[in-house]
Short mmCIF file of C-alpha atoms and ligand atoms in Angstrom, two decimals:
data_model
loop_
_atom_site.label_atom_id
_atom_site.label_comp_id
_atom_site.label_asym_id
_atom_site.label_seq_id
_atom_site.Cartn_x
_atom_site.Cartn_y
_atom_site.Cartn_z
CA MET B 1 -17.85 -61.59 -27.60
CA LEU B 2 -18.99 -58.30 -26.14
CA THR B 3 -19.97 -56.96 -29.50
CA LEU B 4 -22.05 -60.02 -30.24
CA ARG B 5 -23.72 -59.75 -26.86
CA VAL B 6 -24.53 -56.08 -27.43
CA PHE B 7 -25.92 -56.95 -30.84
CA LEU B 8 -28.18 -59.67 -29.40
CA LEU B 9 -29.40 -57.42 -26.59
CA CYS B 10 -30.03 -54.80 -29.21
CA LEU B 11 -32.34 -57.13 -31.11
CA THR B 12 -34.02 -58.45 -27.99
CA PHE B 13 -34.80 -55.11 -26.43
CA ASN B 14 -35.04 -52.93 -29.48
CA TRP B 15 -32.34 -50.59 -28.16
CA CYS B 16 -31.08 -49.72 -31.57
CA HIS B 17 -34.26 -47.99 -32.63
CA GLY B 18 -36.32 -45.72 -30.42
CA ALA B 19 -38.29 -43.56 -32.83
CA ASP B 20 -38.40 -40.41 -30.74
CA LEU B 21 -34.77 -40.31 -29.62
CA SER B 22 -32.41 -37.62 -30.85
CA ASN B 23 -30.38 -38.68 -33.88
CA LYS B 24 -27.51 -36.30 -33.11
CA PHE B 25 -24.05 -37.47 -32.18
CA PHE B 26 -22.79 -36.48 -28.76
CA PRO B 27 -20.18 -33.75 -29.29
CA LYS B 28 -16.60 -34.87 -29.81
CA ASN B 29 -15.29 -33.74 -26.41
CA PHE B 30 -18.42 -34.74 -24.50
CA GLN B 31 -17.43 -36.73 -21.42
CA PHE B 32 -19.30 -39.82 -20.25
CA GLY B 33 -18.76 -41.24 -16.83
CA LEU B 34 -20.02 -42.89 -13.68
CA SER B 35 -20.41 -41.58 -10.13
CA THR B 36 -20.08 -43.03 -6.64
CA SER B 37 -19.32 -41.77 -3.14
CA ALA B 38 -16.98 -42.93 -0.39
CA TYR B 39 -19.46 -43.90 2.32
CA GLN B 40 -21.72 -45.68 -0.16
CA ILE B 41 -19.05 -47.81 -1.82
CA GLU B 42 -15.86 -48.15 0.24
CA GLY B 43 -16.58 -50.01 3.46
CA GLY B 44 -13.42 -50.36 5.55
CA TRP B 45 -15.05 -47.87 7.90
CA ASN B 46 -12.41 -48.25 10.66
CA GLU B 47 -9.48 -49.56 8.61
CA GLY B 48 -6.26 -47.97 7.48
CA GLY B 49 -6.37 -45.28 10.16
CA LYS B 50 -9.77 -43.93 9.13
CA GLY B 51 -11.69 -41.94 11.76
CA GLU B 52 -15.40 -42.12 12.56
CA SER B 53 -17.82 -40.09 10.45
CA MET B 54 -21.30 -38.92 11.41
CA TRP B 55 -22.76 -41.66 9.17
CA ASP B 56 -20.77 -44.34 11.01
CA ARG B 57 -22.17 -43.02 14.28
CA TYR B 58 -25.69 -42.59 12.93
CA PHE B 59 -26.05 -46.23 11.88
CA HIS B 60 -24.08 -47.75 14.75
CA GLU B 61 -26.07 -46.05 17.48
CA ASN B 62 -29.42 -47.22 16.08
CA THR B 63 -29.47 -50.14 13.67
CA SER B 64 -33.16 -49.52 12.82
CA ARG B 65 -32.11 -46.44 10.91
CA SER B 66 -31.24 -48.71 7.99
CA LEU B 67 -34.27 -50.19 6.27
CA ASP B 68 -32.67 -53.60 5.68
CA GLY B 69 -29.93 -53.56 8.32
CA TYR B 70 -27.11 -52.84 5.85
CA ASN B 71 -24.87 -49.86 6.54
CA GLY B 72 -21.58 -48.55 5.15
CA ASP B 73 -19.29 -50.75 7.26
CA VAL B 74 -18.58 -53.06 4.30
CA THR B 75 -21.02 -52.23 1.47
CA CYS B 76 -19.22 -52.84 -1.88
CA ASP B 77 -15.84 -53.07 -0.10
CA SER B 78 -14.21 -50.85 -2.69
CA TYR B 79 -11.64 -49.96 -0.04
CA HIS B 80 -10.15 -53.38 -0.85
CA ARG B 81 -11.63 -54.03 -4.30
CA TRP B 82 -10.91 -50.72 -6.02
CA GLU B 83 -8.67 -52.34 -8.64
CA GLU B 84 -11.57 -54.51 -9.78
CA ASP B 85 -13.73 -51.37 -9.97
CA VAL B 86 -11.16 -49.52 -12.08
CA GLN B 87 -11.07 -52.52 -14.43
CA ILE B 88 -14.87 -52.36 -14.80
CA LEU B 89 -14.72 -48.62 -15.49
CA LYS B 90 -12.10 -49.28 -18.14
CA ASP B 91 -14.11 -52.10 -19.72
CA ILE B 92 -17.26 -49.99 -19.87
CA GLY B 93 -15.12 -47.31 -21.46
CA VAL B 94 -15.86 -44.21 -19.38
CA ASP B 95 -14.01 -40.93 -19.81
CA VAL B 96 -14.56 -39.82 -16.18
CA TYR B 97 -14.97 -41.46 -12.79
CA ARG B 98 -16.52 -39.32 -10.09
CA PHE B 99 -15.86 -40.62 -6.57
CA SER B 100 -15.61 -38.89 -3.23
CA ILE B 101 -12.80 -38.60 -0.72
CA ALA B 102 -13.70 -39.59 2.83
CA TRP B 103 -12.61 -36.66 5.00
CA THR B 104 -12.01 -39.12 7.87
CA ARG B 105 -9.55 -41.20 5.81
CA ILE B 106 -7.36 -38.13 5.28
CA LEU B 107 -7.96 -36.36 8.62
CA PRO B 108 -9.37 -38.92 11.09
CA ASP B 109 -10.99 -36.37 13.43
CA GLY B 110 -11.47 -33.74 10.74
CA THR B 111 -8.62 -31.52 11.93
CA THR B 112 -5.15 -31.09 10.44
CA LYS B 113 -3.42 -32.16 13.62
CA HIS B 114 -2.99 -35.64 12.13
CA ILE B 115 -2.75 -36.46 8.43
CA ASN B 116 -3.35 -40.16 7.81
CA GLN B 117 -0.86 -41.23 5.14
CA GLU B 118 -2.56 -44.61 4.60
CA GLY B 119 -5.75 -42.84 3.61
CA VAL B 120 -3.87 -40.47 1.33
CA ASN B 121 -2.21 -43.47 -0.32
CA TYR B 122 -5.55 -45.17 -0.95
CA TYR B 123 -6.76 -42.25 -3.06
CA LEU B 124 -3.37 -41.69 -4.68
CA ASN B 125 -3.38 -45.30 -5.87
CA LEU B 126 -6.94 -44.99 -7.15
CA ILE B 127 -6.27 -41.70 -8.93
CA LYS B 128 -3.07 -42.97 -10.55
CA ALA B 129 -4.76 -46.19 -11.69
CA LEU B 130 -7.53 -44.12 -13.28
CA ARG B 131 -5.00 -41.90 -15.04
CA ASP B 132 -3.06 -44.96 -16.24
CA ASN B 133 -6.28 -46.17 -17.84
CA ASN B 134 -7.09 -42.81 -19.43
CA ILE B 135 -9.97 -42.14 -17.06
CA GLU B 136 -10.22 -38.64 -15.65
CA PRO B 137 -10.57 -38.66 -11.84
CA LEU B 138 -13.27 -36.28 -10.58
CA PRO B 139 -13.13 -36.22 -6.78
CA THR B 140 -15.85 -34.74 -4.61
CA LEU B 141 -14.34 -33.47 -1.36
CA TYR B 142 -17.47 -33.96 0.69
CA HIS B 143 -20.27 -36.40 0.01
CA TRP B 144 -22.14 -36.24 3.36
CA ASP B 145 -19.63 -38.03 5.63
CA LEU B 146 -18.69 -35.32 8.13
CA PRO B 147 -16.09 -36.36 10.72
CA GLN B 148 -17.96 -37.26 13.92
CA HIS B 149 -15.72 -34.94 15.95
CA LEU B 150 -16.82 -31.98 13.84
CA SER B 151 -20.44 -33.10 14.10
CA GLU B 152 -20.03 -32.83 17.87
CA LEU B 153 -18.84 -29.24 17.42
CA GLY B 154 -22.24 -28.50 15.90
CA GLY B 155 -21.56 -29.85 12.42
CA TRP B 156 -22.96 -27.78 9.58
CA LEU B 157 -24.70 -25.45 12.02
CA ASN B 158 -21.34 -24.06 13.20
CA PRO B 159 -19.69 -21.52 10.84
CA GLN B 160 -16.27 -22.62 12.11
CA ILE B 161 -16.76 -25.88 10.15
CA ALA B 162 -16.12 -23.81 7.02
CA THR B 163 -12.59 -23.16 8.28
CA TYR B 164 -12.02 -26.86 8.98
CA PHE B 165 -13.33 -27.66 5.51
CA GLY B 166 -10.96 -25.15 3.92
CA ASP B 167 -8.01 -26.76 5.69
CA TYR B 168 -9.11 -30.22 4.57
CA ALA B 169 -9.59 -29.01 0.98
CA ARG B 170 -6.09 -27.50 0.95
CA ILE B 171 -4.58 -30.83 1.98
CA CYS B 172 -6.48 -32.64 -0.78
CA TYR B 173 -5.27 -30.13 -3.38
CA GLN B 174 -1.71 -30.57 -2.09
CA MET B 175 -1.87 -34.36 -2.08
CA PHE B 176 -3.87 -35.05 -5.24
CA GLY B 177 -3.99 -31.82 -7.25
CA GLU B 178 -1.14 -32.76 -9.54
CA HIS B 179 -3.34 -35.52 -11.01
CA VAL B 180 -6.76 -33.86 -10.77
CA LYS B 181 -8.09 -31.24 -13.15
CA ARG B 182 -11.72 -31.10 -12.08
CA TRP B 183 -12.97 -30.90 -8.50
CA LEU B 184 -16.28 -30.76 -6.69
CA THR B 185 -16.42 -29.31 -3.20
CA ILE B 186 -19.73 -30.51 -1.74
CA ASN B 187 -22.27 -32.95 -3.11
CA GLU B 188 -25.97 -32.05 -2.88
CA PRO B 189 -25.70 -29.65 0.05
CA LYS B 190 -29.48 -29.30 -0.03
CA SER B 191 -29.95 -32.99 0.73
CA THR B 192 -27.63 -32.85 3.74
CA CYS B 193 -29.39 -29.81 5.15
CA LEU B 194 -32.99 -30.81 4.39
CA ILE B 195 -32.81 -34.51 5.17
CA GLY B 196 -29.92 -34.64 7.65
CA TYR B 197 -30.64 -31.45 9.63
CA GLY B 198 -34.36 -31.36 8.84
CA SER B 199 -35.40 -34.98 9.44
CA ILE B 200 -34.39 -38.19 11.17
CA ASN B 201 -33.79 -39.94 7.84
CA ASN B 202 -30.16 -38.94 7.26
CA ALA B 203 -27.22 -38.26 9.57
CA PRO B 204 -27.05 -36.45 11.91
CA GLY B 205 -30.84 -36.94 12.15
CA LEU B 206 -31.83 -33.56 13.58
CA GLU B 207 -35.31 -32.20 12.99
CA LEU B 208 -34.60 -28.50 12.56
CA ILE B 209 -36.81 -27.97 9.53
CA GLY B 210 -37.67 -24.33 10.33
CA ASP B 211 -34.29 -22.85 11.16
CA GLY B 212 -31.36 -25.33 11.32
CA ILE B 213 -31.71 -26.16 7.63
CA TYR B 214 -31.17 -22.51 6.64
CA GLN B 215 -28.18 -22.12 8.95
CA CYS B 216 -26.80 -25.39 7.51
CA ALA B 217 -27.09 -24.02 3.96
CA TYR B 218 -25.35 -20.81 5.01
CA VAL B 219 -22.42 -22.71 6.57
CA GLN B 220 -22.12 -25.07 3.59
CA LEU B 221 -22.00 -22.10 1.21
CA LEU B 222 -19.24 -20.51 3.31
CA ALA B 223 -17.35 -23.82 3.30
CA HIS B 224 -17.72 -24.24 -0.45
CA ALA B 225 -16.59 -20.67 -1.06
CA LYS B 226 -13.58 -21.13 1.19
CA ALA B 227 -12.52 -24.32 -0.61
CA TYR B 228 -13.02 -22.59 -3.97
CA ARG B 229 -11.01 -19.52 -2.97
CA ILE B 230 -8.16 -21.57 -1.52
CA TYR B 231 -7.86 -23.37 -4.87
CA ASP B 232 -8.11 -20.12 -6.77
CA GLU B 233 -5.49 -18.32 -4.71
CA GLU B 234 -3.02 -21.09 -3.88
CA PHE B 235 -3.29 -23.81 -6.52
CA ARG B 236 -4.87 -22.69 -9.76
CA ASN B 237 -1.68 -21.23 -11.23
CA SER B 238 0.33 -24.38 -10.71
CA GLN B 239 -2.40 -27.01 -11.14
CA GLY B 240 -4.70 -25.40 -13.69
CA GLY B 241 -7.90 -27.20 -12.66
CA VAL B 242 -11.51 -26.14 -12.15
CA VAL B 243 -13.74 -26.28 -9.06
CA SER B 244 -17.48 -26.32 -8.53
CA ILE B 245 -20.23 -27.62 -6.24
CA ALA B 246 -22.68 -30.42 -7.21
CA LEU B 247 -26.24 -29.16 -6.74
CA ASP B 248 -29.40 -31.21 -7.15
CA HIS B 249 -32.92 -30.31 -8.08
CA PRO B 250 -36.05 -31.93 -9.49
CA TRP B 251 -37.31 -29.68 -12.29
CA SER B 252 -40.56 -27.99 -11.21
CA GLU B 253 -43.07 -27.18 -13.87
CA PRO B 254 -46.28 -25.12 -13.57
CA TYR B 255 -49.33 -27.40 -13.50
CA SER B 256 -51.29 -24.88 -15.59
CA ASP B 257 -50.70 -21.64 -17.46
CA SER B 258 -52.29 -19.62 -14.68
CA PRO B 259 -49.96 -16.88 -13.39
CA LEU B 260 -50.31 -18.30 -9.88
CA ASP B 261 -49.05 -21.73 -10.95
CA VAL B 262 -46.27 -20.17 -13.01
CA GLU B 263 -45.16 -18.19 -9.97
CA ALA B 264 -45.51 -21.28 -7.77
CA ALA B 265 -43.15 -23.24 -10.05
CA ASN B 266 -40.67 -20.37 -9.97
CA ILE B 267 -40.80 -20.36 -6.16
CA GLU B 268 -40.23 -24.12 -6.17
CA ASN B 269 -37.20 -23.82 -8.46
CA GLN B 270 -35.81 -20.94 -6.40
CA PHE B 271 -36.24 -22.77 -3.07
CA GLY B 272 -34.85 -25.96 -4.61
CA LEU B 273 -31.92 -24.82 -6.74
CA GLY B 274 -31.72 -21.03 -6.31
CA TRP B 275 -31.20 -21.55 -2.56
CA TYR B 276 -27.57 -22.47 -3.40
CA ALA B 277 -27.06 -21.36 -6.99
CA HIS B 278 -28.34 -17.80 -6.54
CA PRO B 279 -25.78 -16.83 -3.85
CA ILE B 280 -23.00 -18.47 -5.88
CA TYR B 281 -23.95 -16.81 -9.18
CA HIS B 282 -25.73 -13.62 -8.11
CA GLY B 283 -24.60 -12.96 -4.57
CA ASN B 284 -27.60 -13.39 -2.27
CA TRP B 285 -30.53 -15.68 -1.52
CA PRO B 286 -33.27 -15.65 -4.16
CA GLN B 287 -35.77 -12.81 -3.54
CA PRO B 288 -38.78 -15.16 -3.07
CA MET B 289 -36.91 -16.88 -0.21
CA ILE B 290 -35.95 -13.59 1.46
CA GLU B 291 -39.52 -12.31 1.31
CA ARG B 292 -41.46 -15.44 2.12
CA ILE B 293 -39.28 -16.66 5.00
CA GLY B 294 -38.90 -13.11 6.33
CA ASN B 295 -42.64 -12.46 6.30
CA ARG B 296 -43.56 -15.79 7.81
CA SER B 297 -40.92 -15.46 10.55
CA LEU B 298 -42.47 -12.16 11.69
CA LEU B 299 -45.96 -13.66 11.68
CA GLU B 300 -44.66 -16.55 13.76
CA GLY B 301 -43.37 -14.16 16.41
CA TYR B 302 -39.68 -13.97 15.54
CA THR B 303 -38.02 -10.53 15.55
CA PHE B 304 -35.76 -11.57 12.63
CA SER B 305 -35.86 -13.88 9.61
CA ARG B 306 -35.16 -17.58 10.07
CA LEU B 307 -33.16 -17.24 6.83
CA PRO B 308 -29.75 -15.90 7.94
CA VAL B 309 -29.03 -12.45 6.53
CA LEU B 310 -25.92 -12.53 4.35
CA SER B 311 -23.58 -9.64 5.20
CA ASN B 312 -22.01 -7.69 2.34
CA GLU B 313 -18.81 -9.51 3.14
CA ASP B 314 -20.56 -12.93 2.87
CA VAL B 315 -22.15 -11.93 -0.43
CA GLU B 316 -18.81 -10.92 -1.91
CA TYR B 317 -17.10 -14.02 -0.56
CA ILE B 318 -19.66 -16.50 -1.95
CA LYS B 319 -20.41 -14.80 -5.25
CA GLY B 320 -18.44 -16.05 -8.24
CA THR B 321 -17.18 -19.27 -6.64
CA HIS B 322 -17.87 -21.45 -9.68
CA ASP B 323 -15.90 -22.60 -12.71
CA TYR B 324 -18.63 -24.83 -14.17
CA PHE B 325 -22.20 -25.73 -13.20
CA ALA B 326 -22.55 -29.26 -11.80
CA ILE B 327 -26.09 -30.57 -11.48
CA ASN B 328 -27.67 -33.86 -10.39
CA ILE B 329 -30.92 -34.38 -12.31
CA TYR B 330 -33.23 -37.32 -11.60
CA THR B 331 -36.82 -36.25 -11.96
CA GLY B 332 -39.42 -33.50 -12.25
CA TYR B 333 -42.73 -32.45 -10.67
CA TYR B 334 -45.76 -30.37 -11.42
CA THR B 335 -46.28 -27.42 -9.13
CA GLN B 336 -49.63 -25.94 -8.25
CA HIS B 337 -50.27 -22.80 -6.24
CA ILE B 338 -52.14 -23.24 -2.98
CA ASP B 339 -53.72 -20.39 -1.11
CA ASP B 340 -52.14 -19.14 2.06
CA TYR B 341 -52.16 -21.80 4.73
CA GLY B 342 -51.71 -19.35 7.63
CA VAL B 343 -49.13 -19.44 10.35
CA GLY B 344 -47.97 -22.84 11.51
CA GLU B 345 -44.88 -24.46 12.92
CA PRO B 346 -41.83 -22.91 11.20
CA SER B 347 -40.96 -25.16 8.27
CA TYR B 348 -39.22 -25.13 4.91
CA TRP B 349 -42.24 -26.89 3.41
CA LEU B 350 -44.65 -24.18 4.60
CA ASP B 351 -42.19 -21.43 3.67
CA LYS B 352 -42.30 -22.43 0.03
CA GLY B 353 -45.90 -23.62 0.07
CA ASN B 354 -47.14 -25.15 -3.19
CA ASN B 355 -48.67 -28.47 -4.08
CA VAL B 356 -46.04 -30.64 -5.76
CA PHE B 357 -46.83 -33.94 -7.50
CA SER B 358 -45.95 -36.24 -10.39
CA ASP B 359 -48.10 -37.03 -13.38
CA PRO B 360 -49.75 -40.45 -12.92
CA SER B 361 -48.56 -41.41 -16.41
CA TRP B 362 -44.85 -40.99 -15.59
CA PRO B 363 -43.19 -44.37 -14.93
CA LYS B 364 -42.53 -44.96 -11.23
CA SER B 365 -39.23 -46.24 -9.88
CA SER B 366 -38.88 -48.14 -6.62
CA SER B 367 -38.28 -44.82 -4.80
CA ASP B 368 -41.31 -42.63 -4.02
CA TRP B 369 -39.53 -39.47 -5.06
CA LEU B 370 -38.40 -40.64 -8.47
CA THR B 371 -40.60 -40.94 -11.53
CA SER B 372 -39.26 -40.84 -15.07
CA TYR B 373 -39.90 -37.49 -16.72
CA PRO B 374 -37.15 -37.24 -19.37
CA GLU B 375 -38.12 -33.69 -20.40
CA ALA B 376 -37.01 -32.60 -16.92
CA MET B 377 -33.45 -32.89 -18.21
CA ARG B 378 -33.94 -30.50 -21.11
CA LYS B 379 -36.15 -28.07 -19.20
CA LEU B 380 -33.96 -27.79 -16.13
CA LEU B 381 -30.80 -27.38 -18.25
CA ASN B 382 -32.51 -24.54 -20.13
CA TRP B 383 -33.71 -22.93 -16.88
CA ILE B 384 -30.13 -23.05 -15.56
CA LYS B 385 -28.93 -21.27 -18.68
CA VAL B 386 -31.54 -18.54 -18.34
CA GLU B 387 -30.98 -18.02 -14.61
CA TYR B 388 -27.20 -18.39 -14.34
CA ASN B 389 -25.79 -18.51 -17.88
CA PRO B 390 -22.86 -20.76 -16.93
CA ALA B 391 -20.09 -21.28 -19.47
CA GLU B 392 -20.24 -25.06 -18.99
CA VAL B 393 -22.69 -27.48 -17.40
CA MET B 394 -21.92 -31.03 -16.35
CA VAL B 395 -24.64 -33.48 -15.31
CA THR B 396 -22.91 -35.12 -12.36
CA GLU B 397 -25.72 -37.57 -11.50
CA ASN B 398 -28.76 -39.13 -13.13
CA GLY B 399 -30.04 -42.60 -12.32
CA TRP B 400 -32.87 -45.05 -11.82
CA PRO B 401 -33.52 -47.21 -8.72
CA ASP B 402 -35.18 -50.60 -8.70
CA SER B 403 -35.69 -52.84 -5.69
CA THR B 404 -34.40 -56.10 -7.17
CA GLY B 405 -31.06 -55.28 -8.77
CA THR B 406 -32.18 -57.29 -11.79
CA LEU B 407 -29.67 -57.83 -14.59
CA GLU B 408 -32.50 -57.44 -17.10
CA ASP B 409 -32.85 -53.74 -16.35
CA GLN B 410 -34.61 -52.51 -19.46
CA GLU B 411 -36.39 -49.82 -17.40
CA ARG B 412 -33.03 -48.26 -16.55
CA ILE B 413 -31.98 -48.29 -20.21
CA THR B 414 -35.24 -46.67 -21.30
CA TYR B 415 -34.78 -44.02 -18.59
CA MET B 416 -31.22 -43.26 -19.73
CA GLN B 417 -32.23 -43.12 -23.38
CA GLY B 418 -34.97 -40.59 -22.67
CA TYR B 419 -32.84 -38.37 -20.44
CA LEU B 420 -29.81 -38.48 -22.72
CA SER B 421 -31.96 -37.65 -25.74
CA ASN B 422 -33.27 -34.61 -23.88
CA LEU B 423 -29.71 -33.71 -22.95
CA LEU B 424 -28.85 -33.66 -26.67
CA ASP B 425 -31.91 -31.45 -27.26
CA ALA B 426 -30.65 -29.05 -24.58
CA ILE B 427 -27.31 -28.86 -26.39
CA ASP B 428 -29.29 -28.01 -29.55
CA ASP B 429 -31.08 -25.32 -27.56
CA GLY B 430 -27.70 -23.75 -26.84
CA VAL B 431 -26.83 -25.09 -23.39
CA ASN B 432 -23.15 -26.02 -23.28
CA VAL B 433 -23.44 -29.43 -21.61
CA ILE B 434 -19.97 -30.97 -21.45
CA GLY B 435 -20.61 -34.28 -19.72
CA TYR B 436 -22.96 -36.85 -18.26
CA LEU B 437 -22.08 -38.98 -15.25
CA HIS B 438 -24.52 -41.75 -14.46
CA TRP B 439 -25.30 -42.73 -10.88
CA SER B 440 -24.01 -45.31 -10.24
CA LEU B 441 -21.18 -47.66 -11.14
CA LEU B 442 -22.33 -50.30 -8.62
CA ASP B 443 -25.35 -51.09 -6.47
CA VAL B 444 -24.00 -48.86 -3.71
CA LEU B 445 -25.48 -48.37 -0.24
CA GLU B 446 -28.48 -46.12 -0.74
CA TRP B 447 -28.14 -44.42 2.67
CA ASN B 448 -30.99 -45.31 5.03
CA ALA B 449 -32.66 -47.40 2.30
CA GLY B 450 -29.71 -49.78 2.61
CA HIS B 451 -29.64 -52.06 -0.43
CA THR B 452 -33.41 -51.95 -0.98
CA GLN B 453 -32.81 -49.40 -3.75
CA ARG B 454 -30.40 -50.51 -6.46
CA LEU B 455 -29.01 -47.94 -8.87
CA GLY B 456 -25.90 -49.61 -10.30
CA LEU B 457 -25.10 -50.50 -13.88
CA VAL B 458 -23.23 -53.35 -12.22
CA HIS B 459 -24.96 -55.66 -9.75
CA VAL B 460 -23.30 -56.50 -6.44
CA ASP B 461 -24.13 -59.73 -4.64
CA PHE B 462 -24.00 -58.66 -0.98
CA GLU B 463 -24.48 -62.26 0.15
CA SER B 464 -21.33 -63.48 -1.60
CA ALA B 465 -17.97 -63.54 0.15
CA ASN B 466 -16.34 -61.70 -2.76
CA LEU B 467 -19.15 -59.17 -3.24
CA THR B 468 -19.33 -60.42 -6.78
CA ARG B 469 -19.88 -57.75 -9.41
CA THR B 470 -22.00 -58.69 -12.45
CA TRP B 471 -22.78 -56.44 -15.40
CA LYS B 472 -26.44 -55.61 -15.91
CA ASN B 473 -27.81 -55.10 -19.41
CA SER B 474 -27.56 -51.35 -18.83
CA ALA B 475 -23.78 -51.65 -18.42
CA TYR B 476 -23.53 -53.31 -21.84
CA TRP B 477 -25.86 -50.68 -23.27
CA TYR B 478 -23.75 -47.85 -21.81
CA GLN B 479 -20.58 -49.49 -23.10
CA ASN B 480 -22.09 -49.56 -26.56
CA LEU B 481 -23.23 -45.93 -26.32
CA LEU B 482 -19.75 -44.84 -25.31
CA THR B 483 -18.44 -46.39 -28.50
CA THR B 484 -21.12 -45.18 -30.92
CA ARG B 485 -21.81 -41.87 -29.10
CA CYS B 486 -25.23 -42.09 -30.68
CA LEU B 487 -28.67 -43.11 -29.30
CA VAL B 488 -30.17 -44.48 -32.53
CA ASP B 489 -29.08 -46.69 -35.45
CA ASN B 490 -27.59 -43.92 -37.51
CA CYS B 491 -26.66 -40.53 -36.20
CA GLN B 492 -25.99 -37.43 -38.22
C1 NAG D 501 -34.17 -45.68 15.79
O1 NAG D 501 -34.45 -45.39 14.42
C2 NAG D 501 -35.81 -45.59 14.06
C3 NAG D 501 -35.90 -45.40 12.56
O2 NAG D 501 -35.44 -44.12 12.20
C4 NAG D 501 -36.69 -44.65 14.85
O3 NAG D 501 -38.04 -44.88 14.51
C5 NAG D 501 -36.47 -44.89 16.33
O4 NAG D 501 -37.20 -43.94 17.06
C6 NAG D 501 -35.00 -44.78 16.69
N1 NAG D 501 -34.82 -45.17 18.05
C7 NAG D 501 -34.17 -44.41 18.93
C8 NAG D 501 -34.04 -44.95 20.31
O5 NAG D 501 -33.71 -43.31 18.63
C1 NAG D 502 -44.04 -9.61 2.52
O1 NAG D 502 -44.53 -8.56 3.28
C2 NAG D 502 -44.51 -7.31 2.61
C3 NAG D 502 -44.91 -6.24 3.62
O2 NAG D 502 -46.12 -6.61 4.23
C4 NAG D 502 -45.41 -7.37 1.39
O3 NAG D 502 -45.36 -6.16 0.69
C5 NAG D 502 -44.94 -8.50 0.48
O4 NAG D 502 -45.83 -8.66 -0.61
C6 NAG D 502 -44.85 -9.79 1.25
N1 NAG D 502 -44.22 -10.79 0.37
C7 NAG D 502 -44.61 -12.06 0.30
C8 NAG D 502 -43.91 -12.93 -0.66
O5 NAG D 502 -45.50 -12.50 1.00
C1 NAG D 503 -13.08 -65.10 -4.10
O1 NAG D 503 -11.85 -64.50 -4.46
C2 NAG D 503 -10.71 -65.31 -4.17
C3 NAG D 503 -9.47 -64.47 -4.45
O2 NAG D 503 -9.55 -63.88 -5.73
C4 NAG D 503 -10.79 -66.57 -5.01
O3 NAG D 503 -9.69 -67.40 -4.73
C5 NAG D 503 -12.09 -67.29 -4.70
O4 NAG D 503 -12.24 -68.39 -5.57
C6 NAG D 503 -13.28 -66.39 -4.85
N1 NAG D 503 -14.48 -67.04 -4.38
C7 NAG D 503 -15.61 -67.09 -5.09
C8 NAG D 503 -16.74 -67.82 -4.42
O5 NAG D 503 -15.73 -66.59 -6.18
#
């Protein structure tokens, strides 16, 4: 049945051709998968002994923060329906499932004074079911849902949170590490800091765009490094896994060949990805950030830089805390130099300067920030190789939002084809890309956009009592790709 359906869809939508797609096979050990996160998929926000997270508080204290009124209280209800989800993952045929552990299910107030066994059991059951179905579990320890109690201690502005995070990570390694070989510490730390601590649009909704965001990045790097080092020192020998951090960045390309635009694009890539990757791979903030933020801070009347100075001890502690490079890649932008704009209110956006925009010809998704520029995949992967030369790279997210959740999601398939073809080209270029995890399995809660942005391969009917899951065409397409491991009719 499925094969016939794939064949018919193939004819209808011309999937099987695609003249300009790579005709290489994906490498034998290449891992395909799907990604989700706890707050976006689980629901059960106060069940099974779970504590309150800063996202629970953020939506509950002001319902207008969600565009359509939906929040994470129920969402896809995977807290109760996880077995159905594992069955879907198995039927699609993925090698890897990336999900996140809700800190507040394991440690309700974020501290080790109480370990919630019911929460531990939830993830143990999920992880074992994945293993039983030959799906590798890839847990992210932190995907934005800080325990509310720790948020009240200052959240990611307080360096002590790194110690709490280390303690939480240790418990996860103890509880789940026997079954887990690949970990991620923090998902998209830049998004948390820029949007959560730099705008009202994400929890905790602070607007500290000139200074808090840099302190937040510093504390998240310390927390990541602590979780990495705890694994390295206490667990690696017995568990033999690998640990990294999932960074995100839209590839930034010079608008013209002029040296000013070339430098502008470099500044954009350094502020966007180097902000985190440079300390982890090279041991300090990228030089353009040190200089630009330092100079602007003095002009603004500060006696010191708004970018925290990393001590030698910090540099040594953070440097080298990576076993593989995990990157979320969705889109790209052109970058154009703009002349000095003078002193203004302290701000990340003024610190980096630059005019950043999409090409009008790139297909637009339902989200303002996301146009389809498939070459971004190849170009960013190559830039990562040049800048950091990681042994292995895994694409931990890539996805396409629409506002309807349509089952006839040809746009999503075209997007995936283009990006995956460019991923194969990057492998040809010599980048050791070992996996691709699509975002997302289901139409999960898209943070403050609620369900107005749908990114799942599988549709969820949020009006139905059973939160009915229905495969979109892209799910059938992905299922077929995972069998053929080839984007065209005949691969070499
Ligand atoms: C509630 O959230 C909306 C949307 O973010 C915002 O415009 C409004 O000011 C908030 N209201 C309060 C009282 O914080
Ligand atoms: C920062 O200021 C120093 C000293 O004035 C100057 O040499 C340097 O070019 C400036 N750097 C940037 C990026 O503005
Ligand atoms: C919802 O699920 C229950 C339990 O599996 C089932 O009995 C019921 O028929 C379902 N309802 C709908 C509308 O699908």
